[in-house]
Short mmCIF file of C-alpha atoms and ligand atoms in Angstrom, two decimals:
data_model
loop_
_atom_site.label_atom_id
_atom_site.label_comp_id
_atom_site.label_asym_id
_atom_site.label_seq_id
_atom_site.Cartn_x
_atom_site.Cartn_y
_atom_site.Cartn_z
CA MET A 694 33.76 6.85 38.27
CA ILE A 695 32.12 10.01 36.95
CA ARG A 696 31.78 12.96 39.27
CA PHE A 697 30.11 16.33 38.89
CA GLU A 698 31.37 18.85 41.41
CA GLN A 699 29.22 21.96 41.66
CA VAL A 700 28.87 22.06 37.89
CA THR A 701 27.04 24.98 36.33
CA LYS A 702 26.50 25.46 32.61
CA ARG A 703 25.32 28.84 31.43
CA PHE A 704 24.88 29.50 27.72
CA ALA A 705 25.88 32.77 26.06
CA ASP A 706 22.26 34.01 26.06
CA GLY A 707 22.15 33.67 29.87
CA THR A 708 20.19 30.38 30.02
CA THR A 709 21.27 28.29 32.97
CA ALA A 710 20.98 24.71 31.69
CA VAL A 711 22.71 23.05 34.66
CA ASP A 712 22.86 24.63 38.09
CA ALA A 713 25.44 23.69 40.76
CA LEU A 714 25.14 19.98 40.07
CA ASP A 715 26.78 17.47 42.40
CA LEU A 716 26.49 13.89 41.20
CA GLU A 717 28.56 10.76 41.59
CA ILE A 718 28.23 7.78 39.26
CA ALA A 719 30.05 4.63 40.34
CA ASP A 720 31.87 2.30 37.94
CA GLY A 721 29.57 -0.21 36.30
CA GLU A 722 26.44 1.67 37.33
CA THR A 723 23.62 2.74 35.02
CA VAL A 724 22.31 6.18 35.92
CA MET A 725 19.24 7.60 34.24
CA LEU A 726 18.92 11.37 33.86
CA VAL A 727 15.23 12.12 33.75
CA GLY A 728 13.05 15.19 33.96
CA PRO A 729 10.76 17.45 31.96
CA SER A 730 11.77 19.00 28.66
CA GLY A 731 14.46 21.65 28.95
CA CYS A 732 15.63 20.67 32.44
CA GLY A 733 19.22 20.16 31.28
CA LYS A 734 19.50 16.39 30.76
CA THR A 735 21.26 16.52 27.40
CA THR A 736 23.55 19.32 28.51
CA THR A 737 24.52 17.33 31.62
CA LEU A 738 25.35 14.33 29.44
CA ARG A 739 27.36 16.38 26.96
CA LEU A 740 29.42 17.89 29.76
CA ILE A 741 30.88 14.41 30.31
CA ASN A 742 32.37 14.06 26.81
CA ARG A 743 33.08 17.78 26.47
CA LEU A 744 30.55 18.46 23.77
CA GLU A 745 29.72 21.20 26.28
CA GLU A 746 32.16 22.91 28.63
CA ALA A 747 31.24 23.70 32.24
CA THR A 748 30.97 27.38 33.12
CA GLU A 749 31.75 26.61 36.75
CA GLY A 750 32.76 23.49 38.66
CA ARG A 751 34.44 20.32 37.42
CA VAL A 752 33.49 17.07 35.75
CA LEU A 753 35.82 14.20 36.62
CA VAL A 754 36.06 10.89 34.77
CA ASP A 755 38.19 8.38 36.66
CA GLY A 756 39.51 11.17 38.82
CA GLN A 757 40.64 13.28 35.87
CA ASP A 758 39.16 16.70 35.23
CA VAL A 759 37.79 16.37 31.68
CA SER A 760 38.72 19.96 30.86
CA GLN A 761 42.36 18.85 31.13
CA VAL A 762 41.97 15.93 28.72
CA ASP A 763 42.24 16.30 24.95
CA PRO A 764 38.61 16.08 23.73
CA THR A 765 39.37 13.63 20.92
CA ARG A 766 41.19 11.26 23.23
CA LEU A 767 38.46 11.65 25.86
CA ARG A 768 35.69 10.79 23.37
CA ARG A 769 37.40 7.63 22.18
CA GLY A 770 37.01 6.25 25.66
CA ILE A 771 33.36 7.26 25.90
CA GLY A 772 30.72 5.62 23.70
CA TYR A 773 27.91 7.94 22.61
CA VAL A 774 24.49 6.89 21.35
CA ILE A 775 21.90 9.42 20.25
CA GLN A 776 18.30 9.43 19.10
CA HIS A 777 17.90 8.25 15.46
CA ALA A 778 21.23 6.44 15.96
CA GLY A 779 23.20 9.15 14.08
CA LEU A 780 24.85 6.64 11.75
CA PHE A 781 27.05 7.77 8.86
CA PRO A 782 24.62 7.41 5.93
CA HIS A 783 27.23 6.69 3.24
CA ARG A 784 29.06 4.04 5.21
CA ARG A 785 27.95 0.44 5.32
CA ILE A 786 26.97 -0.99 8.70
CA ASP A 787 30.33 -2.71 9.21
CA GLY A 788 32.11 0.56 8.41
CA ASN A 789 29.93 2.40 10.90
CA ILE A 790 30.65 -0.10 13.67
CA ALA A 791 34.39 -0.09 12.88
CA THR A 792 34.68 3.70 13.23
CA VAL A 793 36.27 3.90 16.67
CA PRO A 794 38.49 0.77 16.42
CA ARG A 795 39.89 2.29 13.19
CA LEU A 796 40.52 5.63 14.87
CA LEU A 797 42.21 3.76 17.69
CA GLY A 798 44.51 2.14 15.14
CA TRP A 799 43.39 -1.46 15.63
CA ALA A 800 44.82 -3.95 13.14
CA ARG A 801 42.54 -4.98 10.28
CA GLY A 802 42.54 -8.55 11.53
CA GLU A 803 41.15 -7.40 14.87
CA ILE A 804 38.45 -5.14 13.49
CA ALA A 805 36.42 -7.62 11.40
CA PRO A 806 35.90 -10.09 14.28
CA ARG A 807 35.04 -7.17 16.55
CA VAL A 808 32.33 -6.00 14.13
CA ASP A 809 30.89 -9.52 14.04
CA ALA A 810 30.98 -9.80 17.81
CA MET A 811 29.23 -6.42 18.18
CA LEU A 812 26.49 -7.40 15.73
CA GLU A 813 25.92 -10.51 17.78
CA THR A 814 25.93 -8.59 21.06
CA VAL A 815 23.12 -6.33 19.85
CA GLY A 816 21.20 -9.20 18.26
CA LEU A 817 21.69 -8.38 14.57
CA ASP A 818 22.27 -10.84 11.77
CA ARG A 819 25.70 -10.66 10.10
CA ALA A 820 23.93 -10.17 6.78
CA VAL A 821 23.18 -6.54 7.68
CA ALA A 822 26.90 -5.70 7.77
CA GLN A 823 26.97 -4.92 4.05
CA ARG A 824 23.87 -2.74 4.03
CA PHE A 825 23.63 1.01 4.31
CA PRO A 826 21.78 2.60 7.28
CA HIS A 827 18.72 3.58 5.19
CA GLN A 828 18.23 -0.11 4.36
CA LEU A 829 17.60 -0.91 8.04
CA SER A 830 14.53 -0.38 10.23
CA GLY A 831 14.60 2.23 12.98
CA GLY A 832 15.07 -0.44 15.65
CA GLN A 833 17.92 -2.07 13.70
CA GLN A 834 19.62 1.31 13.21
CA GLN A 835 19.36 1.93 16.92
CA ARG A 836 21.04 -1.43 17.60
CA VAL A 837 23.83 -0.50 15.19
CA GLY A 838 24.21 2.78 17.08
CA VAL A 839 24.76 0.82 20.30
CA ALA A 840 27.16 -1.61 18.54
CA ARG A 841 29.15 1.32 17.17
CA ALA A 842 29.34 2.97 20.57
CA LEU A 843 30.58 -0.24 22.20
CA ALA A 844 33.02 -1.31 19.48
CA GLY A 845 36.06 0.52 20.85
CA GLU A 846 35.53 -1.06 24.29
CA PRO A 847 34.92 2.25 26.08
CA PRO A 848 34.45 1.96 29.85
CA VAL A 849 31.77 4.65 29.70
CA LEU A 850 28.66 4.80 27.54
CA LEU A 851 26.47 7.88 27.14
CA MET A 852 23.00 7.40 25.70
CA ASP A 853 20.75 10.33 24.79
CA GLU A 854 17.12 9.24 24.36
CA PRO A 855 18.30 6.26 22.30
CA PHE A 856 14.88 4.60 22.11
CA ALA A 857 12.69 7.67 21.76
CA ALA A 858 12.28 7.50 17.98
CA VAL A 859 11.00 3.94 17.65
CA ASP A 860 7.48 2.59 18.09
CA PRO A 861 6.39 1.29 21.53
CA ILE A 862 6.75 -2.41 20.66
CA VAL A 863 10.28 -2.07 19.30
CA ARG A 864 11.05 0.20 22.20
CA ALA A 865 10.02 -2.41 24.77
CA ARG A 866 12.19 -4.97 22.96
CA LEU A 867 15.19 -2.62 22.86
CA GLN A 868 14.74 -1.91 26.55
CA GLN A 869 14.79 -5.63 27.36
CA GLU A 870 17.88 -6.07 25.19
CA PHE A 871 19.49 -3.16 26.96
CA LEU A 872 18.95 -4.88 30.33
CA ASP A 873 20.54 -8.08 28.97
CA LEU A 874 23.41 -6.13 27.43
CA LYS A 875 24.05 -4.27 30.66
CA LYS A 876 24.67 -7.56 32.45
CA GLN A 877 27.06 -8.69 29.70
CA VAL A 878 29.21 -5.59 29.30
CA ARG A 879 29.30 -3.96 32.77
CA LYS A 880 29.87 -0.39 31.56
CA THR A 881 29.31 2.84 33.39
CA ILE A 882 26.24 4.13 31.58
CA VAL A 883 24.60 7.54 31.71
CA PHE A 884 21.25 7.48 29.94
CA VAL A 885 18.97 10.43 29.20
CA THR A 886 15.23 9.92 28.94
CA HIS A 887 12.12 11.99 29.52
CA ASP A 888 10.16 8.79 30.21
CA VAL A 889 10.07 8.06 33.92
CA ASP A 890 8.94 4.47 33.38
CA GLU A 891 11.94 3.83 31.16
CA ALA A 892 14.14 5.33 33.88
CA ILE A 893 12.62 3.10 36.54
CA LYS A 894 12.96 0.01 34.38
CA LEU A 895 16.53 0.50 33.17
CA GLY A 896 18.35 2.43 35.85
CA ASP A 897 20.36 1.27 38.84
CA LYS A 898 19.90 4.85 39.95
CA ILE A 899 17.84 7.79 38.74
CA ALA A 900 18.74 11.47 38.83
CA ILE A 901 15.56 13.54 38.58
CA LEU A 902 16.25 17.03 37.29
CA LYS A 903 13.90 19.94 37.36
CA GLU A 904 13.59 23.16 35.43
CA GLY A 905 16.77 25.24 35.49
CA GLY A 906 19.01 22.18 35.71
CA ARG A 907 18.58 21.55 39.42
CA LEU A 908 18.82 18.06 40.89
CA ALA A 909 15.53 17.20 42.59
CA GLN A 910 16.46 13.69 43.79
CA TYR A 911 19.08 11.04 43.18
CA GLY A 912 18.77 7.43 44.25
CA ARG A 913 17.66 3.90 43.48
CA PRO A 914 14.26 3.64 41.77
CA VAL A 915 12.75 1.65 44.67
CA ASP A 916 13.84 4.29 47.15
CA ILE A 917 12.61 7.22 45.08
CA LEU A 918 9.24 5.54 44.55
CA ALA A 919 8.91 4.86 48.28
CA ARG A 920 10.09 8.26 49.42
CA PRO A 921 9.89 10.96 46.76
CA ALA A 922 11.70 14.09 47.99
CA GLY A 923 8.81 16.49 47.67
CA ARG A 924 5.87 17.32 45.49
CA PHE A 925 7.75 17.74 42.21
CA VAL A 926 9.25 14.25 42.33
CA ALA A 927 6.02 12.65 43.59
CA ASP A 928 4.09 14.21 40.68
CA PHE A 929 6.80 13.30 38.23
CA VAL A 930 7.01 9.62 39.13
CA GLY A 931 3.24 9.44 38.90
CA ARG A 932 0.28 8.27 40.86
CA GLU A 933 0.94 4.58 40.42
CA ARG A 934 4.19 4.67 42.27
CA THR A 935 3.28 1.88 44.67
CA LEU A 936 2.56 -0.46 41.75
CA LYS A 937 5.74 0.64 39.98
CA ARG A 938 7.70 -0.06 43.12
CA LEU A 939 6.18 -3.51 43.52
CA ALA A 940 7.22 -4.28 39.93
CA LEU A 941 10.84 -3.65 40.94
CA MET A 942 10.82 -5.90 44.01
CA THR A 943 10.93 -9.65 43.90
CA ALA A 944 8.76 -11.90 46.01
CA ASP A 945 11.94 -13.43 47.45
CA SER A 946 12.55 -10.14 49.25
CA LEU A 947 9.61 -10.76 51.60
CA ASP A 948 9.53 -13.14 54.53
CA VAL A 949 6.82 -15.73 54.26
CA THR A 950 4.60 -16.92 57.05
CA ALA A 951 4.45 -20.67 57.61
CA GLY A 952 0.77 -20.69 56.64
CA ASN A 953 -0.09 -23.90 58.54
CA PRO A 954 -0.05 -26.23 55.55
CA VAL A 955 -1.96 -29.50 55.83
CA ASP A 956 -1.46 -32.88 54.27
CA PRO A 957 -3.88 -33.93 51.48
CA ASP A 958 -5.11 -36.71 53.74
CA ALA A 959 -5.89 -34.35 56.62
CA ASP A 960 -9.48 -34.69 57.79
CA ALA A 961 -11.94 -31.92 58.54
CA ALA A 962 -10.90 -31.63 62.20
CA VAL A 963 -7.22 -31.17 61.31
CA VAL A 964 -8.02 -28.63 58.58
CA GLU A 965 -10.31 -26.67 60.88
CA ALA A 966 -7.68 -26.56 63.61
CA ALA A 967 -5.07 -25.31 61.09
CA ALA A 968 -7.48 -22.68 59.79
CA GLU A 969 -8.31 -21.51 63.26
CA GLU A 970 -4.67 -21.12 64.15
CA ALA A 971 -3.98 -19.24 60.91
CA GLY A 972 -6.93 -16.95 61.57
CA GLN A 973 -8.47 -17.48 58.14
CA PRO A 974 -10.58 -20.23 56.55
CA TRP A 975 -8.17 -21.02 53.72
CA VAL A 976 -5.40 -23.53 54.36
CA PRO A 977 -2.61 -24.46 51.92
CA VAL A 978 -2.44 -28.16 51.05
CA VAL A 979 1.06 -29.53 50.60
CA GLY A 980 1.96 -33.07 49.52
CA ALA A 981 4.56 -35.30 51.16
CA ASP A 982 6.94 -34.22 48.36
CA ARG A 983 6.54 -30.56 49.51
CA ARG A 984 4.59 -29.61 46.41
CA PHE A 985 1.83 -27.08 46.82
CA LEU A 986 -1.41 -28.68 45.68
CA GLY A 987 -3.87 -25.84 46.24
CA TRP A 988 -5.98 -24.09 48.85
CA CYS A 989 -8.55 -25.86 50.92
CA ASP A 990 -11.57 -23.98 52.24
CA SER A 991 -12.04 -25.33 55.76
CA ARG A 992 -15.72 -24.27 55.72
CA GLN A 993 -16.46 -26.57 52.81
CA LEU A 994 -15.13 -29.68 54.50
CA VAL A 995 -17.62 -31.99 56.13
CA ASN A 996 -16.99 -35.11 58.15
CA GLY A 997 -15.51 -37.91 56.10
CA HIS A 998 -13.87 -35.53 53.61
CA THR A 999 -10.14 -34.92 53.45
CA ALA A 1000 -8.23 -31.87 52.31
CA ARG A 1001 -7.95 -33.46 48.89
CA GLN A 1002 -11.31 -31.86 48.10
CA ILE A 1003 -9.40 -28.82 47.02
CA VAL A 1004 -11.00 -25.65 45.80
CA GLY A 1005 -8.78 -23.91 43.27
CA GLY A 1006 -5.82 -25.57 41.56
CA PRO A 1007 -2.15 -25.03 42.33
CA GLU A 1008 -1.67 -22.82 39.28
CA ILE A 1009 -3.46 -19.99 41.01
CA ALA A 1010 -1.72 -17.81 43.53
CA THR A 1011 1.84 -19.06 43.51
CA VAL A 1012 4.96 -17.02 42.94
CA GLY A 1013 8.39 -18.43 42.23
CA PRO A 1014 11.96 -17.15 42.25
CA GLY A 1015 12.33 -13.89 40.34
CA ASP A 1016 8.58 -13.16 40.24
CA THR A 1017 7.86 -9.60 41.19
CA LEU A 1018 5.68 -8.39 44.01
CA ARG A 1019 3.47 -6.87 41.31
CA THR A 1020 2.81 -10.42 40.09
CA ALA A 1021 2.29 -11.50 43.70
CA LEU A 1022 -0.22 -8.67 44.16
CA ASP A 1023 -2.21 -9.70 41.09
CA ALA A 1024 -2.17 -13.33 42.25
CA ALA A 1025 -3.22 -12.48 45.80
CA LEU A 1026 -6.02 -10.21 44.60
CA SER A 1027 -7.46 -12.91 42.40
CA ALA A 1028 -7.19 -15.62 45.06
CA GLU A 1029 -10.10 -16.11 47.44
CA SER A 1030 -7.59 -16.61 50.24
CA ARG A 1031 -6.26 -13.09 49.52
CA SER A 1032 -2.82 -14.65 49.83
CA VAL A 1033 -0.19 -16.07 47.56
CA VAL A 1034 1.95 -19.12 48.09
CA ARG A 1035 5.67 -18.80 47.53
CA VAL A 1036 7.33 -21.80 45.93
CA ASP A 1037 10.95 -22.52 45.02
CA ALA A 1038 12.24 -23.26 41.52
CA ALA A 1039 11.16 -26.87 41.84
CA GLY A 1040 7.63 -25.87 42.88
CA ASN A 1041 8.17 -26.77 46.54
CA TYR A 1042 6.09 -24.95 49.12
CA LEU A 1043 7.93 -22.24 51.06
CA GLY A 1044 5.12 -20.37 52.77
CA VAL A 1045 2.41 -17.77 52.40
CA ILE A 1046 2.53 -14.06 51.59
CA THR A 1047 -0.61 -12.13 52.47
CA LEU A 1048 -2.10 -9.24 50.54
CA ASP A 1049 -1.52 -6.95 53.53
CA ARG A 1050 2.15 -7.84 53.60
CA ILE A 1051 2.51 -7.05 49.88
CA ALA A 1052 0.74 -3.72 50.22
CA GLU A 1053 2.94 -2.82 53.17
CA ALA A 1054 6.09 -3.68 51.18
CA GLY A 1055 4.93 -1.44 48.33
CA LEU A 1056 4.60 1.50 50.65
CA TRP A 1057 7.59 1.08 52.91
CA SER A 1058 10.29 -1.52 53.57
N1 LIG B 1161 23.33 26.03 22.68
C1 LIG B 1161 22.39 26.52 23.50
N2 LIG B 1161 22.25 27.85 23.67
C2 LIG B 1161 21.34 28.36 24.51
N3 LIG B 1161 20.51 27.61 25.26
C3 LIG B 1161 20.61 26.28 25.14
C4 LIG B 1161 21.55 25.67 24.25
N4 LIG B 1161 21.40 24.31 24.35
C5 LIG B 1161 20.43 24.11 25.25
N5 LIG B 1161 19.95 25.28 25.73
C6 LIG B 1161 18.91 25.49 26.74
O1 LIG B 1161 19.33 24.86 27.94
C7 LIG B 1161 18.24 24.26 28.61
C8 LIG B 1161 18.54 22.77 28.81
O2 LIG B 1161 18.57 22.11 27.54
P1 LIG B 1161 18.79 20.56 27.40
O3 LIG B 1161 18.78 20.23 25.95
O4 LIG B 1161 19.97 20.17 28.18
O5 LIG B 1161 17.48 20.01 28.11
P2 LIG B 1161 16.83 18.58 28.09
O6 LIG B 1161 16.40 18.31 29.47
O7 LIG B 1161 17.77 17.60 27.46
O8 LIG B 1161 15.56 18.81 27.17
P3 LIG B 1161 14.74 17.83 26.19
O9 LIG B 1161 14.13 16.77 27.03
O10 LIG B 1161 13.69 18.75 25.63
O11 LIG B 1161 15.71 17.32 25.18
C9 LIG B 1161 17.02 24.53 27.75
O12 LIG B 1161 16.38 25.65 28.26
C10 LIG B 1161 17.60 24.81 26.39
O13 LIG B 1161 16.77 25.66 25.66
#
């Protein structure tokens, strides 16, 4: 666990970069430090590995006050990734990745397999091991930076705007890889970014800092988006916060309504009765095998027809496991029924989620 206790950092010229910060980061959690330029994000991060020393208060890593730990020893247990990767230009990639294991005195026979494993973890081909940093693209260098930081198996990883210097496409890919990596390695990660969308996407929690190094809000992205603590945070997370919040929630998190499904062989009278009970003209049609076949518009059915005369195929307006409420919203908005059907992994009908229910979830819950 990492803990800031009333930490203040004042520089010699009188600038207060961090002001009375209290923050607790649990083991295995990814916490994003986000805020406008100059609000003290980098300084906060560097207080953890003692690249900066606190003026007041204490920073604890695993219960130990970092000011009492030898900085070199401390840093070997804390991976550090910075913008532009910060690789040693005259060392080959394998040499860069092996830096910390070598300093830790690992045996030669242990280091080479570790370098290979790290390259694989960050999705790089082994062929790059013999190249120099300048022979790699920006995105590849950034991956090497992460591999190097992880090589010594540190329990803590600090990342300072690691994806800021690459183009948006590479950045999106690195972000996705980061999410995959996070599941694999279970580190405690503190990540600095000025991009609130990156913070929302990657963080288990977000600490929003404001000018003068003051903590404006700390919490899970879904909670901050639902209840920003004041004007500054609301402005900072942006106007689309309901949509951003829906993108973080899965459709499984909402209860479905039964939706009065009818059999494909149901006649007009049965469909009309189901529609009346549901309070809307659209009725889901579900086969005997529980598969959702589509929506039936009760108003279009005349005597002699069955629900098989379906308007709109099953591909529209369904959401499955893991789909977000943002996807559900898009589906419901484009469906005439203004609803979306929830199905399980096998495509079996589970029930209906209405547009109103989705909107409500985006705002509250
Ligand atoms: N060595 C230093 N001496 C004096 N002031 C400093 C020093 N380092 C940082 N500062 C000041 O401390 C404040 C916080 O800086 P810091 O780099 O932590 O902010 P940041 O939020 O990471 O900014 P950015 O997003 O622009 O990188 C700024 O006002 C900065 O100018």
